[in-house]
Tab-separated table of C-alpha atoms in Angstrom:
chain	number	residue	atom	x	y	z
A	1	MET	CA	62.217	152.690	77.839
A	2	LYS	CA	64.136	154.128	80.300
A	3	ASP	CA	61.315	154.037	83.027
A	4	LYS	CA	60.788	150.205	81.875
A	5	LEU	CA	64.291	149.314	82.638
A	6	LEU	CA	64.615	151.139	85.904
A	7	HIS	CA	61.274	149.327	86.871
A	8	ILE	CA	63.156	145.844	85.993
A	9	ILE	CA	66.312	146.753	87.642
A	10	ARG	CA	64.420	147.802	91.130
A	11	THR	CA	61.944	145.068	90.947
A	12	LYS	CA	63.072	142.017	89.136
A	13	PRO	CA	65.483	139.433	90.395
A	14	ILE	CA	67.824	139.389	87.445
A	15	PHE	CA	70.915	139.047	89.977
A	16	LEU	CA	70.964	135.427	89.807
A	17	PHE	CA	71.148	135.460	86.120
A	18	LEU	CA	73.944	138.029	86.219
A	19	LEU	CA	75.864	136.098	88.550
A	20	PRO	CA	77.256	133.250	86.429
A	21	PRO	CA	78.204	135.588	83.554
A	22	PHE	CA	80.054	137.641	85.853
A	23	PHE	CA	81.733	134.792	87.631
A	24	VAL	CA	82.917	133.311	84.109
A	25	LEU	CA	83.830	136.558	82.537
A	26	HIS	CA	86.066	137.518	85.363
A	27	GLY	CA	87.847	134.173	85.212
A	28	PHE	CA	88.040	134.394	81.481
A	29	SER	CA	89.337	137.893	81.582
A	30	GLU	CA	92.072	136.925	84.390
A	31	ASN	CA	93.198	134.116	81.924
A	32	TYR	CA	92.451	135.663	78.483
A	33	ASP	CA	94.277	133.903	75.452
A	34	PHE	CA	94.285	130.785	77.444
A	35	ILE	CA	90.694	129.907	77.643
A	36	PRO	CA	88.848	129.767	74.246
A	37	ALA	CA	85.752	131.808	74.263
A	38	LYS	CA	83.631	128.899	73.304
A	39	ASP	CA	84.669	126.849	76.274
A	40	ALA	CA	83.656	129.853	78.561
A	41	LEU	CA	80.483	130.307	76.974
A	42	LEU	CA	79.666	126.322	77.652
A	43	LEU	CA	80.538	126.993	81.270
A	44	THR	CA	78.355	130.068	81.257
A	45	GLY	CA	75.430	128.005	80.074
A	46	VAL	CA	75.942	125.072	82.321
A	47	TYR	CA	75.902	127.728	85.287
A	48	LEU	CA	72.726	129.362	84.144
A	49	GLY	CA	71.094	126.099	83.706
A	50	ALA	CA	71.956	125.245	87.269
A	51	SER	CA	70.730	128.700	88.421
A	52	ILE	CA	67.308	128.197	86.702
A	53	VAL	CA	66.899	124.674	88.345
A	54	PHE	CA	67.637	126.298	91.557
A	55	SER	CA	65.130	129.085	91.060
A	56	LEU	CA	62.191	126.885	89.905
A	57	LEU	CA	62.627	124.793	93.033
A	58	GLY	CA	62.679	127.818	95.162
A	59	ARG	CA	59.717	128.874	93.437
A	60	MET	CA	57.959	125.793	94.655
A	61	LEU	CA	58.880	126.629	98.236
A	62	PHE	CA	58.385	130.464	98.320
A	63	ARG	CA	55.756	131.273	95.743
A	64	SER	CA	57.845	134.221	94.968
A	65	PHE	CA	60.563	134.612	92.308
A	66	ILE	CA	62.502	137.067	94.404
A	67	LYS	CA	62.689	134.838	97.229
A	68	ALA	CA	63.489	131.919	95.120
A	69	ASN	CA	66.272	133.600	93.256
A	70	LEU	CA	67.992	135.047	96.428
A	71	ALA	CA	67.870	131.306	97.717
A	72	ALA	CA	69.275	130.266	94.356
A	73	PHE	CA	71.910	133.151	94.595
A	74	PHE	CA	73.089	132.037	97.938
A	75	ILE	CA	73.836	128.453	96.530
A	76	MET	CA	75.543	129.658	93.399
A	77	ALA	CA	77.499	132.358	95.341
A	78	PHE	CA	78.564	129.650	97.556
A	79	HIS	CA	79.934	127.251	94.890
A	80	PHE	CA	81.559	130.199	92.946
A	81	PHE	CA	83.510	131.683	95.938
A	82	PHE	CA	83.905	128.872	98.192
A	83	GLY	CA	87.603	128.465	97.279
A	84	SER	CA	88.442	131.813	97.842
A	85	ILE	CA	86.784	132.221	101.094
A	86	HIS	CA	88.159	129.034	102.276
A	87	ASP	CA	91.781	130.003	101.465
A	88	SER	CA	91.076	133.319	103.510
A	89	LEU	CA	90.097	131.319	106.372
A	90	ARG	CA	93.106	129.102	106.245
A	91	LYS	CA	95.462	132.187	106.123
A	92	ILE	CA	93.608	133.888	109.011
A	93	PHE	CA	93.098	130.863	111.147
A	94	PRO	CA	95.711	128.431	110.038
A	95	GLY	CA	95.064	125.025	111.663
A	96	SER	CA	91.827	126.028	113.292
A	97	PHE	CA	88.856	123.967	113.327
A	98	ILE	CA	86.663	126.561	111.652
A	99	THR	CA	88.834	125.875	108.380
A	100	LYS	CA	87.864	121.999	108.387
A	101	TYR	CA	85.184	120.670	106.099
A	102	SER	CA	83.400	119.124	109.075
A	103	PHE	CA	82.757	122.400	110.451
A	104	ILE	CA	82.148	124.648	107.149
A	105	LEU	CA	79.784	122.291	105.593
A	106	PRO	CA	77.293	121.782	108.473
A	107	ALA	CA	77.819	125.768	109.352
A	108	VAL	CA	76.837	126.559	105.839
A	109	ALA	CA	73.865	124.106	106.087
A	110	VAL	CA	72.592	126.040	109.199
A	111	LEU	CA	72.953	129.274	107.369
A	112	PHE	CA	71.004	128.235	104.634
A	113	ILE	CA	68.171	126.679	106.489
A	114	ILE	CA	67.783	129.982	108.500
A	115	LEU	CA	67.801	132.060	105.204
A	116	LEU	CA	64.962	129.860	104.083
A	117	ILE	CA	63.224	130.324	107.129
A	118	VAL	CA	63.666	134.134	107.352
A	119	LEU	CA	62.441	134.212	103.501
A	120	LYS	CA	59.425	132.236	104.137
A	121	LYS	CA	58.381	134.438	106.940
A	122	ARG	CA	58.996	137.518	105.222
A	123	LYS	CA	56.311	139.557	104.137
A	124	SER	CA	57.799	142.464	102.097
A	125	PRO	CA	58.915	141.864	98.667
A	126	LEU	CA	62.599	142.632	99.309
A	127	PHE	CA	62.720	145.444	96.564
A	128	LYS	CA	65.790	147.294	98.239
A	129	LEU	CA	67.941	144.121	98.135
A	130	THR	CA	66.824	143.050	94.742
A	131	TYR	CA	67.824	146.573	93.374
A	132	TYR	CA	71.162	146.454	95.239
A	133	LEU	CA	72.200	142.997	93.857
A	134	ASN	CA	70.996	143.850	90.398
A	135	ILE	CA	73.084	147.206	90.475
A	136	LEU	CA	76.234	145.518	92.142
A	137	LEU	CA	76.200	142.595	89.535
A	138	ALA	CA	75.753	145.027	86.746
A	139	VAL	CA	78.565	147.066	87.575
A	140	LEU	CA	80.941	144.229	88.059
A	141	LEU	CA	80.024	142.921	84.697
A	142	LEU	CA	80.730	146.288	83.190
A	143	THR	CA	84.025	146.601	84.702
A	144	ASP	CA	84.996	143.141	83.606
A	145	SER	CA	83.793	143.835	80.175
A	146	PHE	CA	85.899	146.946	79.966
A	147	LEU	CA	89.032	145.112	81.194
A	148	LEU	CA	88.638	142.319	78.719
A	149	THR	CA	87.987	144.723	75.760
A	150	GLY	CA	91.049	146.269	76.725
A	151	LYS	CA	92.970	143.017	76.577
A	152	ILE	CA	91.347	142.394	73.305
A	153	ILE	CA	92.382	145.606	71.757
A	154	ASN	CA	96.165	145.120	73.007
A	155	ARG	CA	96.228	141.543	72.200
A	156	LYS	CA	99.545	140.040	70.794
A	157	LYS	CA	98.875	138.346	67.500
A	158	ALA	CA	100.607	135.264	67.145
A	159	SER	CA	103.852	135.882	65.562
A	160	TYR	CA	106.457	133.269	64.264
A	161	THR	CA	109.170	135.905	64.057
A	162	ILE	CA	112.524	135.349	65.881
A	163	PRO	CA	112.346	136.210	69.529
A	164	GLU	CA	114.777	138.614	70.864
A	165	GLY	CA	117.985	137.467	71.515
A	166	LEU	CA	118.121	135.100	68.695
A	167	VAL	CA	119.208	135.056	65.017
A	168	ASN	CA	118.014	133.746	61.703
A	169	CYS	CA	119.638	130.468	60.584
A	170	ASN	CA	117.807	129.720	57.290
A	171	ASN	CA	121.033	127.810	55.871
A	172	CYS	CA	121.264	125.641	58.861
A	173	PRO	CA	120.062	121.954	58.769
A	174	LYS	CA	116.842	121.459	60.413
A	175	PRO	CA	116.490	118.019	61.690
A	176	ASP	CA	113.192	116.917	63.515
A	177	ILE	CA	113.161	117.506	67.109
A	178	TYR	CA	111.585	115.262	69.600
A	179	PHE	CA	111.337	116.548	73.158
A	180	ILE	CA	110.311	113.521	75.447
A	181	LEU	CA	109.400	114.627	79.086
A	182	ALA	CA	109.406	111.671	81.323
A	183	ASP	CA	107.577	113.222	84.145
A	184	GLU	CA	109.385	112.893	87.913
A	185	TYR	CA	112.334	111.000	86.489
A	186	ALA	CA	114.808	111.335	89.114
A	187	GLY	CA	118.643	111.601	88.114
A	188	ASN	CA	120.989	108.720	88.840
A	189	LYS	CA	122.622	110.616	91.623
A	190	GLU	CA	119.428	110.849	93.397
A	191	LEU	CA	118.609	107.215	92.585
A	192	LYS	CA	121.690	105.995	94.150
A	193	ASP	CA	121.758	108.143	97.331
A	194	LEU	CA	118.154	107.636	98.248
A	195	PHE	CA	117.001	104.766	96.505
A	196	GLN	CA	120.113	102.425	96.370
A	197	PHE	CA	119.402	101.828	92.853
A	198	ASP	CA	121.824	102.591	89.976
A	199	ASP	CA	120.397	103.423	86.748
A	200	SER	CA	123.491	103.002	84.612
A	201	VAL	CA	122.102	99.955	82.627
A	202	PHE	CA	119.713	102.516	81.030
A	203	LEU	CA	121.987	105.194	80.569
A	204	ASP	CA	124.559	102.750	78.814
A	205	GLN	CA	121.647	101.742	76.411
A	206	LEU	CA	121.172	105.282	75.651
A	207	GLY	CA	125.118	106.101	75.244
A	208	LYS	CA	125.063	103.040	72.685
A	209	LEU	CA	122.409	104.947	70.774
A	210	ASN	CA	124.881	108.026	70.825
A	211	PHE	CA	122.833	110.076	73.855
A	212	HIS	CA	124.918	112.252	75.972
A	213	THR	CA	123.412	112.031	79.677
A	214	ILE	CA	124.111	115.230	81.950
A	215	PRO	CA	125.488	113.394	85.228
A	216	GLU	CA	123.970	115.893	87.761
A	217	SER	CA	121.438	117.790	85.676
A	218	GLN	CA	118.774	119.652	87.731
A	219	SER	CA	115.525	121.388	87.005
A	220	ASN	CA	114.775	124.930	88.176
A	221	TYR	CA	111.844	124.293	89.814
A	222	ASN	CA	110.309	121.361	91.642
A	223	TYR	CA	106.612	121.451	89.975
A	224	THR	CA	105.907	120.833	86.404
A	225	PRO	CA	104.296	123.773	84.718
A	226	PHE	CA	107.441	125.996	86.091
A	227	SER	CA	109.955	123.454	85.168
A	228	VAL	CA	108.614	123.288	81.653
A	229	ALA	CA	107.907	126.744	81.269
A	230	SER	CA	111.556	127.698	82.189
A	231	MET	CA	113.083	125.026	79.931
A	232	LEU	CA	110.982	126.145	76.665
A	233	ASN	CA	111.753	129.722	77.369
A	234	MET	CA	115.135	129.030	78.180
A	235	ASN	CA	114.883	131.565	81.206
A	236	TYR	CA	113.840	131.863	84.890
A	237	LEU	CA	110.268	132.736	85.624
A	238	ASP	CA	109.348	136.107	86.911
A	239	LEU	CA	107.251	134.776	89.945
A	240	LYS	CA	105.521	136.661	92.374
A	241	GLY	CA	105.688	134.497	95.271
A	242	LYS	CA	106.966	130.968	96.189
A	243	GLU	CA	104.018	128.780	96.069
A	244	ARG	CA	102.430	126.733	93.542
A	245	ALA	CA	99.319	128.922	92.974
A	246	LYS	CA	97.514	131.387	91.060
A	247	PRO	CA	98.761	134.062	89.691
A	248	ASP	CA	101.965	132.365	89.216
A	249	LEU	CA	100.543	129.056	88.180
A	250	THR	CA	98.547	130.919	85.392
A	251	TYR	CA	101.445	132.666	84.509
A	252	SER	CA	103.480	129.520	83.942
A	253	TYR	CA	100.782	128.009	81.708
A	254	GLU	CA	100.659	131.355	79.718
A	255	ALA	CA	104.711	131.172	79.501
A	256	ILE	CA	104.367	127.425	78.117
A	257	GLN	CA	101.695	128.427	75.539
A	258	ASP	CA	103.735	131.157	73.859
A	259	ASN	CA	107.311	130.245	74.325
A	260	LYS	CA	110.530	131.353	73.011
A	261	LEU	CA	111.828	128.036	71.691
A	262	LEU	CA	108.487	127.122	69.836
A	263	GLN	CA	108.512	130.775	68.360
A	264	PHE	CA	112.143	130.355	67.082
A	265	LEU	CA	111.522	126.865	65.546
A	266	ARG	CA	108.308	127.861	63.909
A	267	SER	CA	109.854	130.874	62.306
A	268	HIS	CA	112.166	128.351	60.792
A	269	GLY	CA	109.319	126.279	59.045
A	270	TYR	CA	109.208	123.931	62.065
A	271	LYS	CA	105.669	122.132	62.535
A	272	PHE	CA	104.636	121.594	65.843
A	273	TYR	CA	103.088	118.389	67.387
A	274	ASN	CA	101.579	119.021	70.772
A	275	TYR	CA	101.331	115.479	72.513
A	276	SER	CA	101.612	117.040	76.135
A	277	VAL	CA	99.659	117.860	79.164
A	278	PHE	CA	99.626	121.462	78.222
A	279	ASP	CA	97.747	123.761	76.087
A	280	PHE	CA	99.504	125.662	73.249
A	281	GLU	CA	97.819	128.028	70.777
A	282	GLY	CA	95.600	126.030	68.431
A	283	GLN	CA	96.678	122.974	69.826
A	284	PRO	CA	95.128	121.564	73.110
A	285	ALA	CA	96.472	119.148	75.679
A	286	ARG	CA	96.384	115.444	74.704
A	287	THR	CA	94.464	114.541	77.886
A	288	ARG	CA	91.192	112.846	78.633
A	289	GLU	CA	88.657	115.250	79.115
A	290	THR	CA	85.625	115.665	81.343
A	291	PHE	CA	82.230	117.054	80.257
A	292	LEU	CA	83.700	120.450	80.670
A	293	PRO	CA	86.776	121.502	78.757
A	294	VAL	CA	89.908	121.219	80.611
A	295	LYS	CA	90.799	124.898	79.805
A	296	THR	CA	88.111	126.094	81.975
A	297	ARG	CA	89.800	124.553	84.941
A	298	LEU	CA	91.423	127.854	85.420
A	299	ILE	CA	88.118	129.495	86.212
A	300	THR	CA	86.496	126.509	87.945
A	301	ALA	CA	89.466	125.618	90.432
A	302	GLN	CA	88.106	127.257	93.127
A	303	THR	CA	84.563	126.441	93.152
A	304	PHE	CA	83.060	124.329	95.682
A	305	LEU	CA	82.728	121.184	93.369
A	306	SER	CA	86.345	121.521	92.108
A	307	ARG	CA	87.642	121.704	95.711
A	308	PHE	CA	85.255	119.024	96.704
A	309	ASP	CA	86.534	116.572	93.976
A	310	LYS	CA	90.090	117.664	94.871
A	311	GLU	CA	90.002	117.326	98.663
A	312	ILE	CA	86.974	115.311	99.735
A	313	ARG	CA	85.440	113.195	96.946
A	314	PHE	CA	88.654	111.020	96.519
A	315	ASN	CA	88.660	110.228	100.267
A	316	LEU	CA	84.773	109.487	100.206
A	317	VAL	CA	85.112	107.152	97.129
A	318	SER	CA	88.120	105.592	99.003
A	319	ARG	CA	86.045	105.072	102.163
A	320	TRP	CA	83.055	103.886	100.492
A	321	LYS	CA	85.319	101.741	98.240
A	322	SER	CA	83.568	103.010	94.947
A	323	LYS	CA	85.801	100.862	92.804
A	324	LYS	CA	84.354	101.963	89.348
A	325	ASN	CA	84.826	105.742	90.435
A	326	LEU	CA	88.335	104.890	91.848
A	327	LYS	CA	89.271	103.279	88.780
A	328	ILE	CA	88.555	106.118	86.408
A	329	VAL	CA	90.765	108.652	88.461
A	330	THR	CA	93.346	105.838	89.042
A	331	TYR	CA	94.017	104.994	85.492
A	332	ALA	CA	93.627	108.297	83.890
A	333	ASN	CA	97.397	108.750	83.408
A	334	LYS	CA	97.794	105.260	82.154
A	335	LEU	CA	95.297	106.031	79.196
A	336	ASN	CA	97.078	109.242	78.577
A	337	ASN	CA	100.485	107.741	78.499
A	338	GLU	CA	99.322	104.937	75.965
A	339	ASN	CA	97.655	107.641	73.855
A	340	ILE	CA	100.880	110.044	73.888
A	341	TYR	CA	103.377	106.931	73.309
A	342	SER	CA	101.190	105.740	70.228
A	343	LEU	CA	100.918	109.149	68.665
A	344	THR	CA	104.676	109.774	68.835
A	345	TRP	CA	105.287	106.451	67.620
A	346	LYS	CA	103.439	106.682	64.433
A	347	LEU	CA	104.404	110.319	63.761
A	348	ALA	CA	108.012	108.995	63.689
A	349	GLU	CA	107.122	106.826	60.729
A	350	GLN	CA	105.537	109.805	58.715
A	351	LYS	CA	107.654	111.634	56.325
A	352	THR	CA	106.805	115.290	55.943
A	353	PRO	CA	107.918	118.007	53.961
A	354	PHE	CA	108.897	119.948	56.829
A	355	PRO	CA	110.937	119.656	59.976
A	356	LYS	CA	108.661	118.467	62.973
A	357	PHE	CA	108.966	119.651	66.631
A	358	VAL	CA	107.326	117.059	69.004
A	359	TYR	CA	106.635	117.500	72.431
A	360	ALA	CA	105.637	114.344	74.067
A	361	HIS	CA	104.890	114.429	77.763
A	362	LEU	CA	104.616	110.762	79.519
A	363	MET	CA	103.303	110.669	83.170
A	364	MET	CA	106.032	107.968	83.895
A	365	PRO	CA	107.386	106.988	86.162
A	366	HIS	CA	105.294	109.543	87.811
A	367	TYR	CA	102.692	108.050	90.180
A	368	PRO	CA	100.387	105.863	90.037
A	369	TYR	CA	103.303	103.347	89.354
A	370	TYR	CA	101.210	100.969	87.012
A	371	PHE	CA	103.520	98.237	86.389
A	372	ASP	CA	106.771	96.264	87.759
A	373	ARG	CA	109.961	96.062	85.615
A	374	ASN	CA	108.619	93.080	83.592
A	375	GLY	CA	105.586	94.812	82.598
A	376	LYS	CA	103.186	92.951	85.069
A	377	GLU	CA	100.443	95.234	86.224
A	378	GLN	CA	100.583	96.383	89.907
A	379	ALA	CA	97.356	95.550	92.366
A	380	PHE	CA	94.892	97.998	91.980
A	381	GLU	CA	95.199	98.675	95.648
A	382	THR	CA	98.887	99.639	95.472
A	383	LEU	CA	97.884	102.728	92.737
A	384	LEU	CA	95.625	104.529	95.355
A	385	GLU	CA	96.339	107.844	96.922
A	386	GLY	CA	98.740	107.483	99.801
A	387	ASN	CA	101.327	105.315	97.793
A	388	GLN	CA	103.272	107.873	96.119
A	389	SER	CA	106.112	107.443	98.616
A	390	ASN	CA	106.689	103.619	97.801
A	391	LYS	CA	110.013	103.666	96.626
A	392	GLU	CA	110.158	100.221	95.615
A	393	ALA	CA	107.233	100.596	93.363
A	394	TYR	CA	108.641	103.763	91.958
A	395	ILE	CA	111.791	101.889	90.765
A	396	GLU	CA	109.795	99.133	89.361
A	397	TYR	CA	107.837	101.460	87.199
A	398	LEU	CA	111.116	103.437	86.354
A	399	GLN	CA	112.651	100.241	85.046
A	400	TYR	CA	109.307	99.589	82.962
A	401	SER	CA	109.543	103.162	81.665
A	402	ASN	CA	113.290	102.424	80.646
A	403	LYS	CA	112.180	99.821	78.317
A	404	LYS	CA	109.266	101.897	76.976
A	405	LEU	CA	111.603	104.959	76.418
A	406	ILE	CA	114.248	102.729	74.895
A	407	GLU	CA	112.014	101.142	72.465
A	408	LEU	CA	110.520	104.718	71.520
A	409	VAL	CA	113.940	106.329	71.004
A	410	GLU	CA	115.358	103.291	68.990
A	411	HIS	CA	111.997	103.497	66.719
A	412	ILE	CA	112.534	107.159	66.282
A	413	LEU	CA	116.080	106.744	65.120
A	414	ARG	CA	115.335	103.799	63.015
A	415	SER	CA	112.170	105.713	61.186
A	416	SER	CA	113.927	109.193	60.649
A	417	ALA	CA	115.211	109.956	57.238
A	418	SER	CA	118.314	111.927	58.793
A	419	PRO	CA	119.474	111.717	62.282
A	420	PRO	CA	116.970	113.792	64.762
A	421	ILE	CA	117.748	115.711	67.685
A	422	ILE	CA	116.019	113.762	70.730
A	423	VAL	CA	115.799	115.462	74.131
A	424	LEU	CA	114.956	112.851	76.840
A	425	ALA	CA	114.288	114.806	80.200
A	426	GLY	CA	112.514	114.431	83.540
A	427	ASP	CA	110.942	117.844	84.659
A	428	HIS	CA	112.162	117.554	88.214
A	429	GLY	CA	113.219	114.858	90.941
A	430	PHE	CA	111.353	112.551	92.983
A	431	ARG	CA	109.236	114.477	95.620
A	432	HIS	CA	107.329	111.835	97.741
A	433	PHE	CA	109.571	111.475	100.760
A	434	LYS	CA	108.623	110.099	104.022
A	435	GLU	CA	111.597	111.302	105.538
A	436	GLN	CA	113.408	114.904	105.507
A	437	VAL	CA	115.970	115.067	102.547
A	438	GLU	CA	118.200	117.651	101.209
A	439	SER	CA	116.270	120.181	98.970
A	440	LYS	CA	118.765	119.372	95.714
A	441	TYR	CA	116.986	115.998	95.720
A	442	TYR	CA	113.681	117.544	94.536
A	443	PHE	CA	115.506	118.949	91.554
A	444	LEU	CA	117.844	116.159	90.273
A	445	ASN	CA	116.574	114.753	87.141
A	446	LEU	CA	117.337	112.789	83.983
A	447	VAL	CA	118.478	114.695	80.968
A	448	SER	CA	120.038	112.772	78.090
A	449	VAL	CA	120.321	114.341	74.593
A	450	HIS	CA	120.889	112.948	71.087
A	451	LEU	CA	122.464	115.459	68.623
A	452	PRO	CA	123.243	114.653	64.848
A	453	LEU	CA	126.437	116.238	65.022
A	454	LYS	CA	127.271	114.620	68.432
A	455	ASN	CA	128.856	117.557	69.745
A	456	TYR	CA	128.488	117.687	73.357
A	457	SER	CA	131.016	120.077	74.620
A	458	SER	CA	128.696	122.834	75.551
A	459	PHE	CA	126.700	120.565	78.138
A	460	SER	CA	128.299	121.071	81.641
A	461	ASP	CA	128.124	118.100	84.184
A	462	SER	CA	125.307	120.029	86.391
A	463	LEU	CA	123.439	121.789	83.489
A	464	THR	CA	120.018	122.957	84.471
A	465	GLY	CA	116.693	123.348	82.400
A	466	VAL	CA	117.063	127.089	81.563
A	467	ASN	CA	120.121	126.242	79.805
A	468	LEU	CA	119.251	122.923	78.157
A	469	PHE	CA	117.730	124.271	74.827
A	470	ARG	CA	120.262	127.067	74.831
A	471	ALA	CA	123.155	124.754	74.453
A	472	ILE	CA	121.254	122.832	71.809
A	473	LEU	CA	120.469	126.206	69.775
A	474	ASN	CA	123.831	127.145	70.002
A	475	ASP	CA	125.398	123.893	68.531
A	476	GLN	CA	122.700	123.197	66.110
A	477	PHE	CA	121.455	126.385	65.038
A	478	ASP	CA	124.545	128.759	65.109
A	479	GLN	CA	123.229	130.691	68.009
A	480	ARG	CA	125.195	132.893	70.448
A	481	LEU	CA	123.033	132.441	73.850
A	482	SER	CA	125.121	132.920	76.830
A	483	PHE	CA	124.398	130.583	79.608
A	484	LEU	CA	122.407	131.771	82.778
A	485	LYS	CA	123.927	131.089	86.334
A	486	ASP	CA	122.391	127.511	87.431
A	487	SER	CA	120.090	128.001	90.424
A	488	THR	CA	116.755	126.227	91.667
A	489	SER	CA	113.626	127.690	93.368
A	490	TYR	CA	111.619	125.578	95.611
A	491	LEU	CA	107.785	126.226	95.500
A	492	LYS	CA	105.530	125.311	98.285
A	493	ASP	CA	102.271	123.482	97.376
């Protein structure tokens, strides 16, 4: 048996079929407890299927499975590790022509052709290279398997116990809580200063509904995952750098998935409804999915096809005027908004035996700016990439968003058996400036709160996201949370 196994390792090109499991397992282990195992298995199956197809095509050319699998291995490795290599080139040679796709893609094509020619002319069976690649992939797989096993053994089980620093309040009233996040909704100071628009009509409407608006509220971060993670955990994030990139991006997703606010509310009998763009334990994001589950993007983000889709495909689609493909991309947020809005509206009408915590994340007035103030759809061409900085269109869509938000909160208040808590907030300010502006404007956001007891004495005029739910828990759930010093962190793209 041992001799047979050694013979297989030395002579059979199994490295091609070890590469996809290694790549997925490595990404799954890095993002453990965030990507479901079934999604990782599906992704592995897709990659194995692609490997088999390339192997069979290579077999038609070489009449040798070793040579065929080497060619297929080159293709799959290029796909898997393209992003990491490309990022390294950008850091070593910033701005250089060798980092441009117009150089990289032809260069890789030439290398692949040379590889095919060399393999075609090679007479020896390439057993040494086969043996090396088989051993290398086997060792890598075993290493990641051991690391993953350790994470499984030490896995923190979902617990609805009260988080450290918070106390039990079973005798407190437990009103329904609606956290409505209007993505990229700038605060009125920013709107006045940079857009010459006064949002007072909307804020007055909220005031008549007993909302209290923070005059100069700020987010703590200028990107959504980081801002939301800090709000829900009522704390600053322990970031490694100053960029919106892994591992900090993964960390922010994990902080959202298992956050202190949700732990506290669940420990007090609240049922959670996730109508957001983020995954929570047992409740995936309410977004439109592709063939592969959204959660696997943490594994696939650095692959060639993912980078191609993000950095090249949209430009090619725009250049080729493929309106069908453009519409799929362009109207995705619109469909998600309609779905989330409808779900929140219907849930408000439902009477449940337990208190509700609803997180509704609307990509509005976030770009694309689909409607004008009167609800008329904007021309398709104005929604395409490059129009994010259109301030007039942003203000038009913001006014449309105001009407929808007022209708939604009025419906929630009208449908609730007892006065609910409603938090209406932007995750950061407007970001798409053509001109240079003070950094504070990236953080000035809308925050307006409706509390059943109407006690807003804890809400300072410049309160930031980390203190938002601290103030609410103190006032509504008899907590004694101290307020953190308000500050902001600008993250680079």
